[in-house]
Short mmCIF file of C-alpha atoms and ligand atoms in Angstrom, two decimals:
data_model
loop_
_atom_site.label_atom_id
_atom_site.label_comp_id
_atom_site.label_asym_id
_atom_site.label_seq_id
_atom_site.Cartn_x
_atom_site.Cartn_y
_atom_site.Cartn_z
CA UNK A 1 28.80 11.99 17.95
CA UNK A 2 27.78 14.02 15.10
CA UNK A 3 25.32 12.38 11.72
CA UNK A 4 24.99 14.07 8.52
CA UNK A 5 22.19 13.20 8.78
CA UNK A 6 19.12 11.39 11.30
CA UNK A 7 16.61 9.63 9.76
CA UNK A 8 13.20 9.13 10.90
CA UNK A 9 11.19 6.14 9.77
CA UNK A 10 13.25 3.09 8.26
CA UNK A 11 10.38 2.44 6.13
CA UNK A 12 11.35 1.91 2.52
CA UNK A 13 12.00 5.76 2.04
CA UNK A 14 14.17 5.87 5.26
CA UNK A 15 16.14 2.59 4.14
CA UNK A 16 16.84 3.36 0.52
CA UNK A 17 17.88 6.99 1.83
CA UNK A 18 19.95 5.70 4.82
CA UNK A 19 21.70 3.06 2.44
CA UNK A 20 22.83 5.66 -0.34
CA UNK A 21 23.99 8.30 2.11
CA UNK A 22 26.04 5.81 3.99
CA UNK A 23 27.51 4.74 0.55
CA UNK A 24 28.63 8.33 -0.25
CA UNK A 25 30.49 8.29 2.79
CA UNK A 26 27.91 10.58 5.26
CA UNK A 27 27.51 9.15 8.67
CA UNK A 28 23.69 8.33 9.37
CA UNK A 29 21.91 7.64 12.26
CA UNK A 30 17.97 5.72 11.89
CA UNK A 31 15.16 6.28 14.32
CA UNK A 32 11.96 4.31 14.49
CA UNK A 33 9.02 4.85 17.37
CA UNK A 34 8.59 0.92 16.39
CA UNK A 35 9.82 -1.82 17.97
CA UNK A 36 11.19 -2.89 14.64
CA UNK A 37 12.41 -1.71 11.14
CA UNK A 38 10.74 -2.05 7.60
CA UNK A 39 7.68 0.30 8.37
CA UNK A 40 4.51 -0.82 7.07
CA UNK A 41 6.27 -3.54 4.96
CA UNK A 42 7.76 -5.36 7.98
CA UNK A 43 7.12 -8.95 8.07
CA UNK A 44 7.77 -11.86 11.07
CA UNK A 45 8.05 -15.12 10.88
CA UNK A 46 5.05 -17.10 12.68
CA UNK A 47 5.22 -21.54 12.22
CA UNK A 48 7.36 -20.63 8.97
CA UNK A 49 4.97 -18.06 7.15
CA UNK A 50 5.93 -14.03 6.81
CA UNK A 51 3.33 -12.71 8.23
CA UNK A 52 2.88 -9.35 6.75
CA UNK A 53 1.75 -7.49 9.71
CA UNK A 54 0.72 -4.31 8.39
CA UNK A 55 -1.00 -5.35 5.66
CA UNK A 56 -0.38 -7.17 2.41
CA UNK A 57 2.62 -5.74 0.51
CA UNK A 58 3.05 -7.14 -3.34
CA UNK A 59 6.18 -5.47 -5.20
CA UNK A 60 5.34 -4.40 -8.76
CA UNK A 61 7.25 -2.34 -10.97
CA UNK A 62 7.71 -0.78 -14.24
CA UNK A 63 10.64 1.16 -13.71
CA UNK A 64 13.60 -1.27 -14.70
CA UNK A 65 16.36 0.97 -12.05
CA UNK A 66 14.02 0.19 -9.41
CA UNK A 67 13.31 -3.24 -10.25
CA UNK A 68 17.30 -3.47 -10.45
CA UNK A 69 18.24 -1.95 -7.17
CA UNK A 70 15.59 -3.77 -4.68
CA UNK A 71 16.96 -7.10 -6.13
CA UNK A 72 20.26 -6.21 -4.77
CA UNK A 73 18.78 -6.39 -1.32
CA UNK A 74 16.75 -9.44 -2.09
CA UNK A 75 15.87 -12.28 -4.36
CA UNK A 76 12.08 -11.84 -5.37
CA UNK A 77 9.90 -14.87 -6.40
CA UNK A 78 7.51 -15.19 -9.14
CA UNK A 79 4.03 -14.30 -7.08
CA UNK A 80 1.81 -12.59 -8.82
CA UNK A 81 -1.53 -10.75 -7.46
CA UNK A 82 -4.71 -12.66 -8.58
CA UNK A 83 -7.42 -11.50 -6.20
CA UNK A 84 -10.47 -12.64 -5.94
CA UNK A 85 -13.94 -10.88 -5.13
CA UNK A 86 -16.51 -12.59 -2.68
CA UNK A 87 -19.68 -10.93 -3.17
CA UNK A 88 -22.01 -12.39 -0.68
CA UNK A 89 -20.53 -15.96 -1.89
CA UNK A 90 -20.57 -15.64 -5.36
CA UNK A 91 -16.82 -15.54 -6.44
CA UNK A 92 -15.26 -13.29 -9.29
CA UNK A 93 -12.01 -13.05 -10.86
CA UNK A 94 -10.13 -10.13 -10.08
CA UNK A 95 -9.02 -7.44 -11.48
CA UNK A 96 -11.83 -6.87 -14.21
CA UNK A 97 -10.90 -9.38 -17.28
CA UNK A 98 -12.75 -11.78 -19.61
CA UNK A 99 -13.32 -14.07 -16.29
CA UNK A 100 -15.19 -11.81 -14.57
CA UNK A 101 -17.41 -10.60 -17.15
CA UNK A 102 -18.17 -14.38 -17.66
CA UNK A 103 -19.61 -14.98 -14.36
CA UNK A 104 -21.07 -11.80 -14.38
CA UNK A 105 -23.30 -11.73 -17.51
CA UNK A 106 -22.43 -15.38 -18.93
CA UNK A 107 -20.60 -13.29 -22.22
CA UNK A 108 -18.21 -15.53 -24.22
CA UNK A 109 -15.75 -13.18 -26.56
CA UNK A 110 -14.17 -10.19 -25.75
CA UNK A 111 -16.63 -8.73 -28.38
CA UNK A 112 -19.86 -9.64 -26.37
CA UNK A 113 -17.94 -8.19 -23.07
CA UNK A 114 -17.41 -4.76 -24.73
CA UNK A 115 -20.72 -4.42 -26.28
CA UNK A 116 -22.14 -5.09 -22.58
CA UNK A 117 -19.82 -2.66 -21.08
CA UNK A 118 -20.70 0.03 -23.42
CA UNK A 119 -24.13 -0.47 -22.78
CA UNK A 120 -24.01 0.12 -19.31
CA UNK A 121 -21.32 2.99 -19.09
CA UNK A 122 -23.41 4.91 -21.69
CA UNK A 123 -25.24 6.16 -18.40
CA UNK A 124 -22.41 8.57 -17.92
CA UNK A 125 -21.82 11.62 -19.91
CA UNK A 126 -18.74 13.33 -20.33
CA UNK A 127 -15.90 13.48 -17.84
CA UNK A 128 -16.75 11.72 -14.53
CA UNK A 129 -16.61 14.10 -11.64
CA UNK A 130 -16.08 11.14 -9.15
CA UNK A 131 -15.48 7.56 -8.05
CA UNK A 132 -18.47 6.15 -8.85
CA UNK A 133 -18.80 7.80 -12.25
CA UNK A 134 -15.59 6.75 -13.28
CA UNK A 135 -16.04 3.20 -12.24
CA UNK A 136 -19.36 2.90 -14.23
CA UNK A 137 -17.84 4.43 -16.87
CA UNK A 138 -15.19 2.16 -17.02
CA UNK A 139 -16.60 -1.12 -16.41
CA UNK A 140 -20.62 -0.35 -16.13
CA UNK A 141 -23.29 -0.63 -13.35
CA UNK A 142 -23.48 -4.36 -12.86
CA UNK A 143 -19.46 -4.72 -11.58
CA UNK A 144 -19.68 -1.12 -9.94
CA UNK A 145 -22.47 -2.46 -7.67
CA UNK A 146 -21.23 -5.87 -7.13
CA UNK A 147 -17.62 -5.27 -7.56
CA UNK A 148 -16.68 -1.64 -6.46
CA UNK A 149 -18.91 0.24 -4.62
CA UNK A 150 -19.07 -2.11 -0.77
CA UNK A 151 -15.38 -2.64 -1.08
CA UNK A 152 -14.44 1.17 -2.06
CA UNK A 153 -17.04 2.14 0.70
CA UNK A 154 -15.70 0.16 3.27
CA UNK A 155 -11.98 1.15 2.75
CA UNK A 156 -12.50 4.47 2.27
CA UNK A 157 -15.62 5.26 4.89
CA UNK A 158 -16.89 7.39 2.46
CA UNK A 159 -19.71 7.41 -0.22
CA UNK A 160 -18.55 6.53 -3.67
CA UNK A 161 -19.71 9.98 -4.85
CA UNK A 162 -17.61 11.94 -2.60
CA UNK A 163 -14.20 10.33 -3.81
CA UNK A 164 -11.67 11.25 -6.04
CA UNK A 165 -12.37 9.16 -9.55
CA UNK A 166 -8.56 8.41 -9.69
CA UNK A 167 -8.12 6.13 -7.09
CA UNK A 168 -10.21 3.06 -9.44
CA UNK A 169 -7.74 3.94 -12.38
CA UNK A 170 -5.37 1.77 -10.68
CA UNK A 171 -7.52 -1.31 -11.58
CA UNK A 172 -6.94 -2.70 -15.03
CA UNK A 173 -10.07 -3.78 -17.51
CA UNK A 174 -9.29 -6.12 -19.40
CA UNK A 175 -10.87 -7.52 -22.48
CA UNK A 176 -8.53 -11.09 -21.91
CA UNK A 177 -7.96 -13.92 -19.46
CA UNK A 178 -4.94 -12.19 -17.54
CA UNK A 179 -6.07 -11.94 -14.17
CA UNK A 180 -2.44 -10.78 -13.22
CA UNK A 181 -3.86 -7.79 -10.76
CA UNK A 182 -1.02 -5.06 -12.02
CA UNK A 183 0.45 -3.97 -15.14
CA UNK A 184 3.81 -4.17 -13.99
CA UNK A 185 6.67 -5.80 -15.81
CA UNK A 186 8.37 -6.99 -13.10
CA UNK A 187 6.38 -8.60 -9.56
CA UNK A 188 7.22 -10.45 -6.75
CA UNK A 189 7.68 -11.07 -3.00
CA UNK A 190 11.31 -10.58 -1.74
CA UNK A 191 12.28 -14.54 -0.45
CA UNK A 192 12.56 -14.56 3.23
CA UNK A 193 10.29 -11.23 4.22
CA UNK A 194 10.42 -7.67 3.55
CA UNK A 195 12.20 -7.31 6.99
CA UNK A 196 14.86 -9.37 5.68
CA UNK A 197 15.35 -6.86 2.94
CA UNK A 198 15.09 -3.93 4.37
CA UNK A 199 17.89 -5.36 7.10
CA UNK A 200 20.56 -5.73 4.08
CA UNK A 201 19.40 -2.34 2.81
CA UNK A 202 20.30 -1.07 6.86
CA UNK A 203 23.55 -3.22 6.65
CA UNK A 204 26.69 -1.19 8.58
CA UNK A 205 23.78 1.40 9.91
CA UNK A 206 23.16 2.56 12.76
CA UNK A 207 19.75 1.99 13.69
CA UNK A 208 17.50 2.86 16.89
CA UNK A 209 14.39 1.48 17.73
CA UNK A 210 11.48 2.45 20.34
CA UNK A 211 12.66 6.09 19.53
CA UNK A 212 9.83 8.67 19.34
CA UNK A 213 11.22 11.64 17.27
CA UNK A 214 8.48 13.96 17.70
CA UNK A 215 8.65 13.64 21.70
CA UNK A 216 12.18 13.90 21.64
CA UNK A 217 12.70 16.66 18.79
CA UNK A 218 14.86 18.85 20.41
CA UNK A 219 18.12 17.08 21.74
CA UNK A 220 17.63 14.45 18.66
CA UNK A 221 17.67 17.52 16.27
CA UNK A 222 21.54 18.11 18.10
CA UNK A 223 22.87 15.00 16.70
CA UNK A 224 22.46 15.94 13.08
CA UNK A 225 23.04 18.39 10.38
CA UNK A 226 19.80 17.53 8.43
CA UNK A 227 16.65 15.29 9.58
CA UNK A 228 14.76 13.25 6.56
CA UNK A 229 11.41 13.05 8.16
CA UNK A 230 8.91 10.27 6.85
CA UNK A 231 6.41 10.64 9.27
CA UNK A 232 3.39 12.22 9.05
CA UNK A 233 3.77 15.62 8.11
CA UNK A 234 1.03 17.16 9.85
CA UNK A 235 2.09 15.58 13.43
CA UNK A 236 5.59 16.87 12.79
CA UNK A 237 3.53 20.82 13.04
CA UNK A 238 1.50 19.49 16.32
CA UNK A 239 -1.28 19.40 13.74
CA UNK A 240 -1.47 23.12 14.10
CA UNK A 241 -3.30 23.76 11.15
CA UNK A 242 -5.67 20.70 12.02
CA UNK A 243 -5.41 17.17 10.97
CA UNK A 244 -5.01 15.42 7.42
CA UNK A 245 -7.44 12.70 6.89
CA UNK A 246 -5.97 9.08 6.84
CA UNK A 247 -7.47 5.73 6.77
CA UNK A 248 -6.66 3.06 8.98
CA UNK A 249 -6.31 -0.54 9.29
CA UNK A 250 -6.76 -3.02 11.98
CA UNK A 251 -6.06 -6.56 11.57
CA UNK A 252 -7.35 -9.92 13.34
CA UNK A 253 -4.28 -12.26 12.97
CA UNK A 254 -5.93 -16.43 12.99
CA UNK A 255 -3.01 -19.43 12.99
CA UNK A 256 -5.24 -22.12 12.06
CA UNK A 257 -4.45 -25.51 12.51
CA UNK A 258 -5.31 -26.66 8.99
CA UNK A 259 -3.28 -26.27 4.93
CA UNK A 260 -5.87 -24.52 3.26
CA UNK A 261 -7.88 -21.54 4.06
CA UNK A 262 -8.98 -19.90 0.99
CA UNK A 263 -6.60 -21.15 -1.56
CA UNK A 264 -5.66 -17.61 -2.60
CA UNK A 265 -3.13 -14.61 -1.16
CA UNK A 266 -5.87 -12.15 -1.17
CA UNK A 267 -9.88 -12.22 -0.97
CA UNK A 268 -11.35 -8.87 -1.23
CA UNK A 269 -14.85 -9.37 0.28
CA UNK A 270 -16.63 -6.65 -1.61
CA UNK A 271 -20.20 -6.87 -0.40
CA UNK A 272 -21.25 -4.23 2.42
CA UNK A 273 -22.34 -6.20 5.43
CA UNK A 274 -19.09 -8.29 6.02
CA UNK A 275 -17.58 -6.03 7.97
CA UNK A 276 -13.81 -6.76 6.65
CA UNK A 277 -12.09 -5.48 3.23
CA UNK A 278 -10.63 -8.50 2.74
CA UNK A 279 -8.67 -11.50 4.06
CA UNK A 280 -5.05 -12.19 3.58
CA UNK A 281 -3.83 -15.77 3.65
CA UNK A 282 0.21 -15.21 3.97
CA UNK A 283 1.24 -18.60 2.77
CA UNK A 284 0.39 -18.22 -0.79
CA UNK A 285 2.93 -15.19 -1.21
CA UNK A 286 5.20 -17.86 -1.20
CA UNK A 287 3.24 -20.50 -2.59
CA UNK A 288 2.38 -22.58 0.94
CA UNK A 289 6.36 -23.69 1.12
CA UNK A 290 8.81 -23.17 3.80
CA UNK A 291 12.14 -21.94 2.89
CA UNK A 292 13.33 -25.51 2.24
CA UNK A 293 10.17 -26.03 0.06
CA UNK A 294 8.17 -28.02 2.38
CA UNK A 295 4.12 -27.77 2.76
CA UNK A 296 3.89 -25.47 5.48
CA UNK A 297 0.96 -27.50 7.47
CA UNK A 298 -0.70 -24.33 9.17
CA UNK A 299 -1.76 -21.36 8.15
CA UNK A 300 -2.30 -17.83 9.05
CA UNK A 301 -4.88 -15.32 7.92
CA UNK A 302 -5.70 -11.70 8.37
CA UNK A 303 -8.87 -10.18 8.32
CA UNK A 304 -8.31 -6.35 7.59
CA UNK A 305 -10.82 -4.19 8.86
CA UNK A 306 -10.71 -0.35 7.86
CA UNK A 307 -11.31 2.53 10.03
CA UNK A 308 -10.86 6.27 10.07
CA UNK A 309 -7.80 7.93 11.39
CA UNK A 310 -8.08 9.03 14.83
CA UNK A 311 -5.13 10.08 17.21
CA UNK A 312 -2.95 7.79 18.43
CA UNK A 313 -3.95 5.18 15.62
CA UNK A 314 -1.15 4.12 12.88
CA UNK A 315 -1.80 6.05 9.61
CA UNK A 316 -1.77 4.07 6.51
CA UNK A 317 -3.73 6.03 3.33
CA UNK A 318 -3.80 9.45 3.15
CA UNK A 319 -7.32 10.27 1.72
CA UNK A 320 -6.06 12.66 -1.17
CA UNK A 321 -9.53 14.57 -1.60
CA UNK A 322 -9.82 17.96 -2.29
CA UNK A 323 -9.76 19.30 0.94
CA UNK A 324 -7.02 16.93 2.40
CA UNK A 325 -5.23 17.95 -0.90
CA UNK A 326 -5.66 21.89 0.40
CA UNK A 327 -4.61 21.09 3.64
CA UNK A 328 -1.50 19.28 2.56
CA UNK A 329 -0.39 22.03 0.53
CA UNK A 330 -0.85 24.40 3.46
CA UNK A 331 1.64 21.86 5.78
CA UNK A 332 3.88 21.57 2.50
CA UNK A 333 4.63 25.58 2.80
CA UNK A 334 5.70 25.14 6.14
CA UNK A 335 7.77 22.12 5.56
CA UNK A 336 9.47 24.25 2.67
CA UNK A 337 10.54 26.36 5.61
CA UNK A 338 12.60 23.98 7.46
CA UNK A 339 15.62 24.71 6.06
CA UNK A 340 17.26 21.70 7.45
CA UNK A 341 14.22 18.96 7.08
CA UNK A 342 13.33 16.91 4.56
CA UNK A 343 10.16 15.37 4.17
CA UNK A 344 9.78 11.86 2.13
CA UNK A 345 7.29 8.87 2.09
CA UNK A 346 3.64 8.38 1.99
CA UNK A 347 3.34 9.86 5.28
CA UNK A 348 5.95 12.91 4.78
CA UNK A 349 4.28 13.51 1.14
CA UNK A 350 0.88 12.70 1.82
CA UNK A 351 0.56 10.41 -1.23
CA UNK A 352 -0.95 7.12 -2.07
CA UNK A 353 2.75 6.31 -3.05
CA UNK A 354 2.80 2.41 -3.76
CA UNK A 355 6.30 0.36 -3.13
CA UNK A 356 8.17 1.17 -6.40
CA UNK A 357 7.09 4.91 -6.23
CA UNK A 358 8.58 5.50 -2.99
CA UNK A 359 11.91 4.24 -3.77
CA UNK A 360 12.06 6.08 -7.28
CA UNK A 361 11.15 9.23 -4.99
CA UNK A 362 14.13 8.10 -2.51
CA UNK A 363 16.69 7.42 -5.00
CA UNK A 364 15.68 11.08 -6.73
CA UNK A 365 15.61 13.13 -3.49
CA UNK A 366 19.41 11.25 -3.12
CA UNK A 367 20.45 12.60 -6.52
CA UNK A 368 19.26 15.81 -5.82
CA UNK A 369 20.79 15.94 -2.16
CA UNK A 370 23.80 13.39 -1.95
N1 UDP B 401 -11.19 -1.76 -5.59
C1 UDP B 401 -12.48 -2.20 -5.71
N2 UDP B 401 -12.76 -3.53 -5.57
C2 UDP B 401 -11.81 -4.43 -5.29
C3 UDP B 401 -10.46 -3.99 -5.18
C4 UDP B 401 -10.19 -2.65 -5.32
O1 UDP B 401 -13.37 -1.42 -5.94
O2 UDP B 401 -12.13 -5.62 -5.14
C5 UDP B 401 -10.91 -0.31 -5.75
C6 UDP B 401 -11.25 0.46 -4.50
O3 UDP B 401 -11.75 1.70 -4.89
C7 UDP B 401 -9.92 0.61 -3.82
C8 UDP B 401 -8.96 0.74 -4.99
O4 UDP B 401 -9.54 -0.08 -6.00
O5 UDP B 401 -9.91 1.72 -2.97
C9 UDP B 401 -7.56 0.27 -4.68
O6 UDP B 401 -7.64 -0.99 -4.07
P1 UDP B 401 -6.42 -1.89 -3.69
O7 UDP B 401 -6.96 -3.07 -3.01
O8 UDP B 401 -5.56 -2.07 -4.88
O9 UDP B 401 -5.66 -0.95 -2.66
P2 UDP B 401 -4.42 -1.31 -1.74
O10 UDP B 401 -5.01 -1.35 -0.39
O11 UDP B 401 -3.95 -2.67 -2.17
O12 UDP B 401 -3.45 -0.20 -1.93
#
């Protein structure tokens, strides 16, 4: 049998691209190495919780056609992301709002908060040539060092100084009580898993699992007119011109036998000797209840530890610094000659893509190609 096209990966970028081919009529064919579909968004079902199992996934969105098209796959529910720090115990209202700066210098108004911050970001002069300068700059010293720097650290393995400053622009300041973690109109978890979603996005498709493309290249490459790649792009070149940089994540899954854990989704623990980023308490994407609304009466929680890349681990950021960046451009020349390739995803594209991003890039590369 002959595809239009085999796609590898039925991550979101796979699954949104698999779903509008097959609806203009081209005959598809999905691969995953994993046992399952959904990519890193995949979630399973333990005592009545999604688990999310590689890593916590929160859908947020400004783009309205996204917004509209993944709630044709799923009904989404009203979570919204409220983290909250643990610095060595003392807790702090995430992201950076009138809370926060409360507990953190005992300020009142929004007035008394800026003239605090300006005080303390005055320490940096003109543009800020890295993480850590932007952060004080945009918050001050106090929340860098309490707030920013162990976390950052930890994710990243690398010294504040030597990362790129735009990674902290994705976290809001804010001079008000919203502790709602994103500027995004629209938020939510999908009801009944991301799996579940992705599933009706794969409805009527063909879909094999346990299927390593890369060690099977050659007689899968037969089956198909064009491959849309989202793997890693620099394991699809045998890492010829040496490896991109990615972080990694490992997670320690706990049931407990008990309703409450932390009483929050996420808690980033963002001093530097606990030796996890943060823990994830599934139940509260879904506020504790079983899909018949019931108190779930367990729990289950993740502690999420980062590490660096190394072979045969599961890539999960690209680290987008200056010499990954050079690198990537390097692999991108090559990919641009594979005539009959494409590469998508945070893994093909070697970008910090989150949720909505990916399927605004999927549904474009399907207007462009479809
Ligand atoms: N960050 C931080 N403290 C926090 C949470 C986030 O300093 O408590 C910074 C940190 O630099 C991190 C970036 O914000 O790398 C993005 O973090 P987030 O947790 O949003 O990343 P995700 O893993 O959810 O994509």
């Amino acid at each position: 049998m002959k595809y239009d096209y085999l796609i590898v990966g039925s991550g979101l970028y796979g699954a949104v691209f698999a779903h509008e081919a097959a609806a203009k009529g081209k005959k598809v064919l999905v691969i995953d190495k994993r046992p399952n579909i959904a990519g890193n968004v995949y979630t399973e079902k333990v005592e009545g919780i999604n688990v999310h199992k590689y890593g916590a996934h929160i859908f947020h969105t400004n783009l309205k056609h996204v917004w509209d098209y993944v709630t044709r796959f799923a009904e989404f529910n009203r979570f919204t992301n409220s983290p909250v720090a643990n610095f060595n115990g003392e807790l702090y209202s995430l992201p950076f709002n009138m809370y926060t700066f409360n507990k953190m210098w005992g300020v009142v108004t929004p007035e008394e908060a800026q003239a605090k911050i300006d005080e303390q970001r005055a320490e940096i002069k003109g543009e800020p040539q890295n993480l850590e300068e932007q952060a004080i700059s945009l918050v001050g010293r106090d929340i860098y060092e309490k707030l920013i720097k162990g976390y950052t650290e930890k994710q990243w393995g690398r010294d504040c100084t030597e990362l790129p400053p735009f990674i902290i622009k994705r976290l809001p300041v804010r001079l008000t009580f919203d502790n709602n973690y994103f500027n995004a109109l629209y938020q939510g978890i999908p009801v009944g898993g991301y799996t579940k979603m992705v599933e009706n996005m794969l409805d009527g498709i063909e879909v094999r699992l346990n299927v390593d493309y890369l060690e099977n290249k050659e007689e899968l490459d037969k089956l198909a007119d064009k491959v849309l790649y989202t793997g890693a792009i620099d394991a699809y070149f045998g890492y010829k011109l040496g490896n991109l940089e990615y972080r990694s994540v490992r997670f320690e899954n706990e049931l407990l036998d008990k309703p409450n854990f932390q009483g929050n989704a996420a808690v980033n623990y963002t001093d530097r000797e606990t030796p996890w980023t943060r823990i994830i308490e599934h139940k509260w994407f879904e506020f504790g209840k079983d899909e018949n609304g019931n108190d779930l009466p367990k729990t289950v929680i993740s502690r999420e530890y980062s590490s660096e890349w190394k072979l045969g681990d599961e890539p999960y950021y690209p680290v987008n610094d200056e010499k990954n960046s050079k690198l990537y451009e390097e692999y991108k020349k090559l990919a641009e000659g594979e005539k009959n390739v494409i590469f998508g995803g945070r893994l093909g594209e070697y970008k910090y893509y989150d949720m909505d991003a990916v399927i605004d890039s999927a549904l474009k590369k399907c207007e462009e190609e479809l």
